[in-house]
PDB file of C-alpha atoms in Angstrom:
ATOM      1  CA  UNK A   1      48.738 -92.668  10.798  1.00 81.00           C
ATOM      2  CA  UNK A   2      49.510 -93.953  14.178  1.00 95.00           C
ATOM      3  CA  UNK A   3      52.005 -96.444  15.438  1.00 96.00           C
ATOM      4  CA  UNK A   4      51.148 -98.102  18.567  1.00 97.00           C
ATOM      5  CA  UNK A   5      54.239-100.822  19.687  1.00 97.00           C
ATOM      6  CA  UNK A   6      53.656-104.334  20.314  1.00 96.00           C
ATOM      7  CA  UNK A   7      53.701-103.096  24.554  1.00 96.00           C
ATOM      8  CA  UNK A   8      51.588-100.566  24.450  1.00 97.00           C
ATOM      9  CA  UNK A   9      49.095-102.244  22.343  1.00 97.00           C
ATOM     10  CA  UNK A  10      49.121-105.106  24.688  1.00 96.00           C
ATOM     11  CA  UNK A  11      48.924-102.575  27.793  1.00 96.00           C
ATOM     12  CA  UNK A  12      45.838-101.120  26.354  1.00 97.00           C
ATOM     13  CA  UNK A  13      44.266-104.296  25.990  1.00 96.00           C
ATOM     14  CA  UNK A  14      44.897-105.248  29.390  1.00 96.00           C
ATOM     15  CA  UNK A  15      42.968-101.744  30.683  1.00 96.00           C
ATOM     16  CA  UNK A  16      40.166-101.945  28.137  1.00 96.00           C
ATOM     17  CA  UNK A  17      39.319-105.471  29.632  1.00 95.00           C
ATOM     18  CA  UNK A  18      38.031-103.750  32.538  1.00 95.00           C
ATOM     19  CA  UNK A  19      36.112-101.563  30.743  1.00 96.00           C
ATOM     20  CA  UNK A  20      32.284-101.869  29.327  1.00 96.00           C
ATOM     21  CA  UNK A  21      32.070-104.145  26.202  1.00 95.00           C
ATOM     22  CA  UNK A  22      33.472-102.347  22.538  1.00 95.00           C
ATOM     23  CA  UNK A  23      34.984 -99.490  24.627  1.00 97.00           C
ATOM     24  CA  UNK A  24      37.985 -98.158  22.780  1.00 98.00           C
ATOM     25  CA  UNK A  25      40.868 -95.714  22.645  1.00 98.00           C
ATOM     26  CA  UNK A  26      40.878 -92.113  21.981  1.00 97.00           C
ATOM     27  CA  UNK A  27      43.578 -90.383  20.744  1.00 97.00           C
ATOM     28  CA  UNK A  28      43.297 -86.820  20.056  1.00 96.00           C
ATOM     29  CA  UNK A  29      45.259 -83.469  20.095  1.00 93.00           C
ATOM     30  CA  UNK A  30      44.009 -80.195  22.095  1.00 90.00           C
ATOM     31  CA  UNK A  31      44.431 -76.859  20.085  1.00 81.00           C
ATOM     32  CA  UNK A  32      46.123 -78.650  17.013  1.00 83.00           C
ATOM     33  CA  UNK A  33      48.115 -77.058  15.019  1.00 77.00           C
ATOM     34  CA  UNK A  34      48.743 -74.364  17.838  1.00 74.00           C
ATOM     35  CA  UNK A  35      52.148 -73.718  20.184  1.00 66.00           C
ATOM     36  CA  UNK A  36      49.633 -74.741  22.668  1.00 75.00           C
ATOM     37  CA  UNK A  37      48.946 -78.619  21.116  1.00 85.00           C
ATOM     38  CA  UNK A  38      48.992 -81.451  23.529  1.00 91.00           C
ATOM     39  CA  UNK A  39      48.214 -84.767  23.233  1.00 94.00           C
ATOM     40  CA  UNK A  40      46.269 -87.195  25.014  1.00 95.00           C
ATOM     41  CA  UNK A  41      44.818 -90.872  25.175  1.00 97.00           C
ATOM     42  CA  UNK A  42      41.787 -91.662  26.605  1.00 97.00           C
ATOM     43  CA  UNK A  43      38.692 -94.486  26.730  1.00 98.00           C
ATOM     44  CA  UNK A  44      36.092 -93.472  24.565  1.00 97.00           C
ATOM     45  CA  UNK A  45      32.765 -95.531  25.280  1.00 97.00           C
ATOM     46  CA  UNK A  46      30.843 -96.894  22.447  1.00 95.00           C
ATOM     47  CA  UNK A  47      28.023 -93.710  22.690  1.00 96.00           C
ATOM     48  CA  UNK A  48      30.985 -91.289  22.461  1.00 97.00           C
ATOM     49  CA  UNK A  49      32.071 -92.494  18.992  1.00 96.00           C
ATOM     50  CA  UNK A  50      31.481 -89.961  15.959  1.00 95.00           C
ATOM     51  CA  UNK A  51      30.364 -90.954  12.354  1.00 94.00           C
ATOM     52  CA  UNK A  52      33.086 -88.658  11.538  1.00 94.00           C
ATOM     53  CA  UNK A  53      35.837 -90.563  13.695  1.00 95.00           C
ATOM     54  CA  UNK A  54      38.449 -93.031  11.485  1.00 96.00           C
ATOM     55  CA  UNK A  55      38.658 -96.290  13.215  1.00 97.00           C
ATOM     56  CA  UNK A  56      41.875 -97.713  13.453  1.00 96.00           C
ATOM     57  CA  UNK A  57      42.203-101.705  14.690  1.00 96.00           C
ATOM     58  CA  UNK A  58      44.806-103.305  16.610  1.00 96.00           C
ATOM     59  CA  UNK A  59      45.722-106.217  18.205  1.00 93.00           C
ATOM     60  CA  UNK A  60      42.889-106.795  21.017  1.00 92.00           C
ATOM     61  CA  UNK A  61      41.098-103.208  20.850  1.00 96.00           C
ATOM     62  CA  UNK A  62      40.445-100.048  18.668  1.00 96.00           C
ATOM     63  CA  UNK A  63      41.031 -96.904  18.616  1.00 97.00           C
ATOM     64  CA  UNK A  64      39.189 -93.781  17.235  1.00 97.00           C
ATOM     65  CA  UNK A  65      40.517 -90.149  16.111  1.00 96.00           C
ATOM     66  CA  UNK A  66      38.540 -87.505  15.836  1.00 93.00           C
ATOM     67  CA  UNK A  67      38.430 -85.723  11.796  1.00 90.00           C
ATOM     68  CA  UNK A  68      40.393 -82.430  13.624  1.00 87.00           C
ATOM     69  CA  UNK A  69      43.205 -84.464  15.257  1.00 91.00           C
ATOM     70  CA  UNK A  70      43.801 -86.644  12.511  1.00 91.00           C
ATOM     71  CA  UNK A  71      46.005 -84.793  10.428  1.00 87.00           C
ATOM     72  CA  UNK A  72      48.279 -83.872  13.255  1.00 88.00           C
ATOM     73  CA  UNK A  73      48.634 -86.745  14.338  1.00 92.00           C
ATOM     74  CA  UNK A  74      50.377 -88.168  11.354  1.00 88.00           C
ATOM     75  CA  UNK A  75      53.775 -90.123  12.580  1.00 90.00           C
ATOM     76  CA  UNK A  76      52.612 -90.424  15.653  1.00 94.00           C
ATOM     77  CA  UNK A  77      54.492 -93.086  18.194  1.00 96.00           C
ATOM     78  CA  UNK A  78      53.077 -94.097  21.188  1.00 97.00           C
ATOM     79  CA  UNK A  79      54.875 -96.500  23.427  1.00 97.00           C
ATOM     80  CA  UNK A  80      54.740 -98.300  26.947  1.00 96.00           C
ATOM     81  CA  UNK A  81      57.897 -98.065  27.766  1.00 93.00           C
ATOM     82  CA  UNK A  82      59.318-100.093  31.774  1.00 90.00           C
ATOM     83  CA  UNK A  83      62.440 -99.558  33.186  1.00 86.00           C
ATOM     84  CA  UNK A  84      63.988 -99.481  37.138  1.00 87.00           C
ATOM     85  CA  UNK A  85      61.514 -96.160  37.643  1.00 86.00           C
ATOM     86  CA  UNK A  86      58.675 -97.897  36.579  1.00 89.00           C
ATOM     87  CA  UNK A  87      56.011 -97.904  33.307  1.00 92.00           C
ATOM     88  CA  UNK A  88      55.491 -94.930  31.399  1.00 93.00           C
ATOM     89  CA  UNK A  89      53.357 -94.328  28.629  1.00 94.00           C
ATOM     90  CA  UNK A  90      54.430 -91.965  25.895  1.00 94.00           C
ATOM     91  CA  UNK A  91      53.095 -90.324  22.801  1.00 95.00           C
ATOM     92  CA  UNK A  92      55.177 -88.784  20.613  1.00 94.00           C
ATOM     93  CA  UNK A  93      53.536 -86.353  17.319  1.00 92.00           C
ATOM     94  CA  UNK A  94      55.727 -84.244  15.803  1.00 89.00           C
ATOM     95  CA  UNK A  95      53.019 -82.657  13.631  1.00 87.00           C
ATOM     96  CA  UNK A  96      50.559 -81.938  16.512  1.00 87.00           C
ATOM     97  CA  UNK A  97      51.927 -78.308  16.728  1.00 82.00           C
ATOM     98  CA  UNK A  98      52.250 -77.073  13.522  1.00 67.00           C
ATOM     99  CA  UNK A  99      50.550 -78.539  10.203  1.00 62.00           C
ATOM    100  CA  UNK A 100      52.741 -79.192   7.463  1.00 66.00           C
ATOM    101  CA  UNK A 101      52.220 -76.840   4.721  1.00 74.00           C
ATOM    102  CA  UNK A 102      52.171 -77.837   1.347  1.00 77.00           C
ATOM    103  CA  UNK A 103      54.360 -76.181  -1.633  1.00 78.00           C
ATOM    104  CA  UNK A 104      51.921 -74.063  -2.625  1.00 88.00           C
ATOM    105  CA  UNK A 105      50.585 -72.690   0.129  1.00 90.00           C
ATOM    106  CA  UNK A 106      49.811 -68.713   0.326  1.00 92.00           C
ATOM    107  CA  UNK A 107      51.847 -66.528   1.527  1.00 94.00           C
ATOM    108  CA  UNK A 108      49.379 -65.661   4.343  1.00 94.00           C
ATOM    109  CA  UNK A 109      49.491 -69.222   5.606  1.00 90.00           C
ATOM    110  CA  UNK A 110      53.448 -69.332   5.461  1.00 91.00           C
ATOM    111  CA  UNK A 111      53.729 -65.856   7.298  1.00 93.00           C
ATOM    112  CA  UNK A 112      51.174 -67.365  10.219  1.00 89.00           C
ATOM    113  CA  UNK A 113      52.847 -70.879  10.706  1.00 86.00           C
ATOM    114  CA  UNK A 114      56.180 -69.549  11.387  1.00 88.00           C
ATOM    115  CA  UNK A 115      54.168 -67.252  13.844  1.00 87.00           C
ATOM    116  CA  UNK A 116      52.970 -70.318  14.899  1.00 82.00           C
ATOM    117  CA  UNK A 117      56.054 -72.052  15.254  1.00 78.00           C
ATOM    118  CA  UNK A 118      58.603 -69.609  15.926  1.00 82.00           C
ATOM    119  CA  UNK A 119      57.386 -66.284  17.151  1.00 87.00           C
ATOM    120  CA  UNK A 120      54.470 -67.519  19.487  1.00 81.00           C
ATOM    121  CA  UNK A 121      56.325 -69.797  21.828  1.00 77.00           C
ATOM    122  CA  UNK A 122      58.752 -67.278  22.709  1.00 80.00           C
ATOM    123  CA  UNK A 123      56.150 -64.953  23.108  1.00 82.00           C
ATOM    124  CA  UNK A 124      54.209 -67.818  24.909  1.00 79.00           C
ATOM    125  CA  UNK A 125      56.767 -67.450  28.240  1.00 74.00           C
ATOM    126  CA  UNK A 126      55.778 -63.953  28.809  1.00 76.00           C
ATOM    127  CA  UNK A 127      51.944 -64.609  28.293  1.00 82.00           C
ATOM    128  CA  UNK A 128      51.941 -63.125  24.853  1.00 84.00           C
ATOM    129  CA  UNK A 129      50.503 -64.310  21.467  1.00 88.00           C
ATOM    130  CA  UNK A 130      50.227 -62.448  17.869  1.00 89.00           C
ATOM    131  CA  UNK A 131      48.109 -63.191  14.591  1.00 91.00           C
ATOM    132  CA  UNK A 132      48.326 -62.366  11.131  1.00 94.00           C
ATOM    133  CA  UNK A 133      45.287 -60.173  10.480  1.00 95.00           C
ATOM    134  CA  UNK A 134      46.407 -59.685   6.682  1.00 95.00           C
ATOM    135  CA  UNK A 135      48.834 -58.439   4.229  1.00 96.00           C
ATOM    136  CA  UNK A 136      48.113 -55.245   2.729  1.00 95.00           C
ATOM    137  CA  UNK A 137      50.645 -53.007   0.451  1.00 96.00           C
ATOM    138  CA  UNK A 138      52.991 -55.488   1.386  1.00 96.00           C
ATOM    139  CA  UNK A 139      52.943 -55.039   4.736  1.00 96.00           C
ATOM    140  CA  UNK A 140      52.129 -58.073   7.269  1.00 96.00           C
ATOM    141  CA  UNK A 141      49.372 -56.589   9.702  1.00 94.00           C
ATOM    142  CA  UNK A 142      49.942 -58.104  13.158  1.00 93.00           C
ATOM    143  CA  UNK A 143      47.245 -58.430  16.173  1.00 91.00           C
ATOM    144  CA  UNK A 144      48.891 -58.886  19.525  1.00 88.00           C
ATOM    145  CA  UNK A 145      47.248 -60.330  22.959  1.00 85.00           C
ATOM    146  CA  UNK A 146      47.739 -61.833  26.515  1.00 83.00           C
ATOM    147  CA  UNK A 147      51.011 -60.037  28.247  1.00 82.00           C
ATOM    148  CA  UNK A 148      52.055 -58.487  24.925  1.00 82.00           C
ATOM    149  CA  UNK A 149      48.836 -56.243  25.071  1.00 79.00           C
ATOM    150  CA  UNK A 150      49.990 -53.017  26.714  1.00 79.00           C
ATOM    151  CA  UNK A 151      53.201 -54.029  27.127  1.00 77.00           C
ATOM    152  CA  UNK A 152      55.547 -51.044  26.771  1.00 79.00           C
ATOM    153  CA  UNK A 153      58.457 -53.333  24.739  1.00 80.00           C
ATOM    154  CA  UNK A 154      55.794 -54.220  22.438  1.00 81.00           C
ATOM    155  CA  UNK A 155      57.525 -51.781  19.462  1.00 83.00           C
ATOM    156  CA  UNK A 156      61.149 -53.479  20.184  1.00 86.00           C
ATOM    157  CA  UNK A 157      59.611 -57.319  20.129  1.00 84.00           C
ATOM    158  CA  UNK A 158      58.045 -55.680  16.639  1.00 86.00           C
ATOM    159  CA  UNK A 159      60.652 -54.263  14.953  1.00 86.00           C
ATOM    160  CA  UNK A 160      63.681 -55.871  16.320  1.00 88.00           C
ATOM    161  CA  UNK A 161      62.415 -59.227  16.682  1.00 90.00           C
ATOM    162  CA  UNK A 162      59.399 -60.397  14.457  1.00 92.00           C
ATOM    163  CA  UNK A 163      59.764 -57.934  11.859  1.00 92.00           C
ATOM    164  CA  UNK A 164      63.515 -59.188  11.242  1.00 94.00           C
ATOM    165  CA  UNK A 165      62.731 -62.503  11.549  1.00 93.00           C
ATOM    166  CA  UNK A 166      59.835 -62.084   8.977  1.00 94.00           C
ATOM    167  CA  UNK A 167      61.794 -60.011   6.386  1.00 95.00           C
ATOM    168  CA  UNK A 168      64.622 -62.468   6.371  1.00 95.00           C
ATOM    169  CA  UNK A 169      62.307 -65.143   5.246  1.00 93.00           C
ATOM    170  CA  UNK A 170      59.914 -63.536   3.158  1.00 95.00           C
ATOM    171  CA  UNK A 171      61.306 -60.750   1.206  1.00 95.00           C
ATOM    172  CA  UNK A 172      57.627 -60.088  -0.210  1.00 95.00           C
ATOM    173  CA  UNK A 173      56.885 -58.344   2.283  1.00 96.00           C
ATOM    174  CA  UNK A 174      58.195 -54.523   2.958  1.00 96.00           C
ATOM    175  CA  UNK A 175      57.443 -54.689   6.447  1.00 94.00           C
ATOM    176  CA  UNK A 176      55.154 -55.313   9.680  1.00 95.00           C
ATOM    177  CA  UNK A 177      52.499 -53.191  11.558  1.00 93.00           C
ATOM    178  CA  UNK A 178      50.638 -53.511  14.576  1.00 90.00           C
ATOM    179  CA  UNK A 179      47.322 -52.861  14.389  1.00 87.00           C
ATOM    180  CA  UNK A 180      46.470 -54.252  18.315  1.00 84.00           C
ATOM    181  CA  UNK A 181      44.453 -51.543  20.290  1.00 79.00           C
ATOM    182  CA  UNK A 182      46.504 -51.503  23.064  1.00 71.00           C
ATOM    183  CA  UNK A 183      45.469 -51.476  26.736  1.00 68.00           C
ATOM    184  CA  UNK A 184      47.863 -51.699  29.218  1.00 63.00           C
ATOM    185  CA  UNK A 185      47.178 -53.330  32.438  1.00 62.00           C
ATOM    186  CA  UNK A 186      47.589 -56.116  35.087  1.00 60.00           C
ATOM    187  CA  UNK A 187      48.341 -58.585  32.026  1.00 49.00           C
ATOM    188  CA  UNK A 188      50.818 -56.535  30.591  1.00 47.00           C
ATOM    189  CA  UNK A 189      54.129 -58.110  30.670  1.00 53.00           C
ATOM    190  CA  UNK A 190      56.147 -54.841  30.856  1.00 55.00           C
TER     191      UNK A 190
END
């Protein structure tokens, strides 16, 4: 699930010395699966383990996930890494932001992740976010928030942008709609 290298495992078991007795290491992702997903590392006292955590053991400490990180965090590398600038420590996850999906998986949950992964972070530097509500008739209703709310190039980003996108990859669907109530305001982007 997690690699840890020979530096940083010895780095962590330098820090958890200091620590209370059968103190361990966290590692967990924030909004998983989301354009949003970060990672972190932190100590997680004995009291803050769950019965629903998978223990992992390394040389000279443990570390726990929690049951919601742990799929993300699949090929995960973490590192301590010194050079002339100093020590760094790095985690890399290249699933935390988007879950693999399997072969068979509907084409509701295909038409969100590349949402997910493609439409929402560009969306993401103007404030913005959409959902898949559902598909009906073959058309892919869309929900959109934050700046895009309101926002008066909201039918362009639609139909020039997403919609294209969408129909290029999935040529089940006929189209896309927006069913956001839209209010425009301060948080508009436009």
């Amino acid at each position: 699930m997690i690699n840890i290298s020979e530096t940083a495992q010895s780095h962590f078991a330098k820090l958890l010395a200091d620590q209370a007795e059968n103190t361990k290491i966290r590692v967990f992702v924030v909004n998983p699966g989301t354009s949003q997903a970060e990672c972190g590392v932190s100590y997680c006292p004995e009291d803050a383990v769950e019965d629903t955590d998978i223990h992992l053991e390394f040389n000279g400490f443990d570390a726990v996930v929690d049951a919601e990180s742990a799929p993300f965090l699949g090929e995960a590398d973490i590192d301590f890494v010194t050079d002339k600038m100093g020590s760094q420590l790095t985690l890399k996850a290249p699933n935390a932001k988007a879950k693999k999906l399997g072969d068979d998986a509907s084409l509701e949950a295909q038409i969100q992740h590349m949402i997910d992964t493609e439409v929402n972070p560009q969306l993401a530097s103007h404030g913005g976010q959409v959902t898949l509500v559902e598909i009906a008739d073959d058309i892919a209703i869309l929900q959109f928030g934050g700046g895009c709310n309101g926002c008066s190039m909201i039918d362009v980003t639609l139909k020039e942008g997403i919609e294209k996108e969408m129909l290029a990859k999935f040529p089940q669907i006929k189209g896309v709609k927006d069913a956001t109530d839209h209010n425009p305001g301060e948080h508009s982007y436009y």
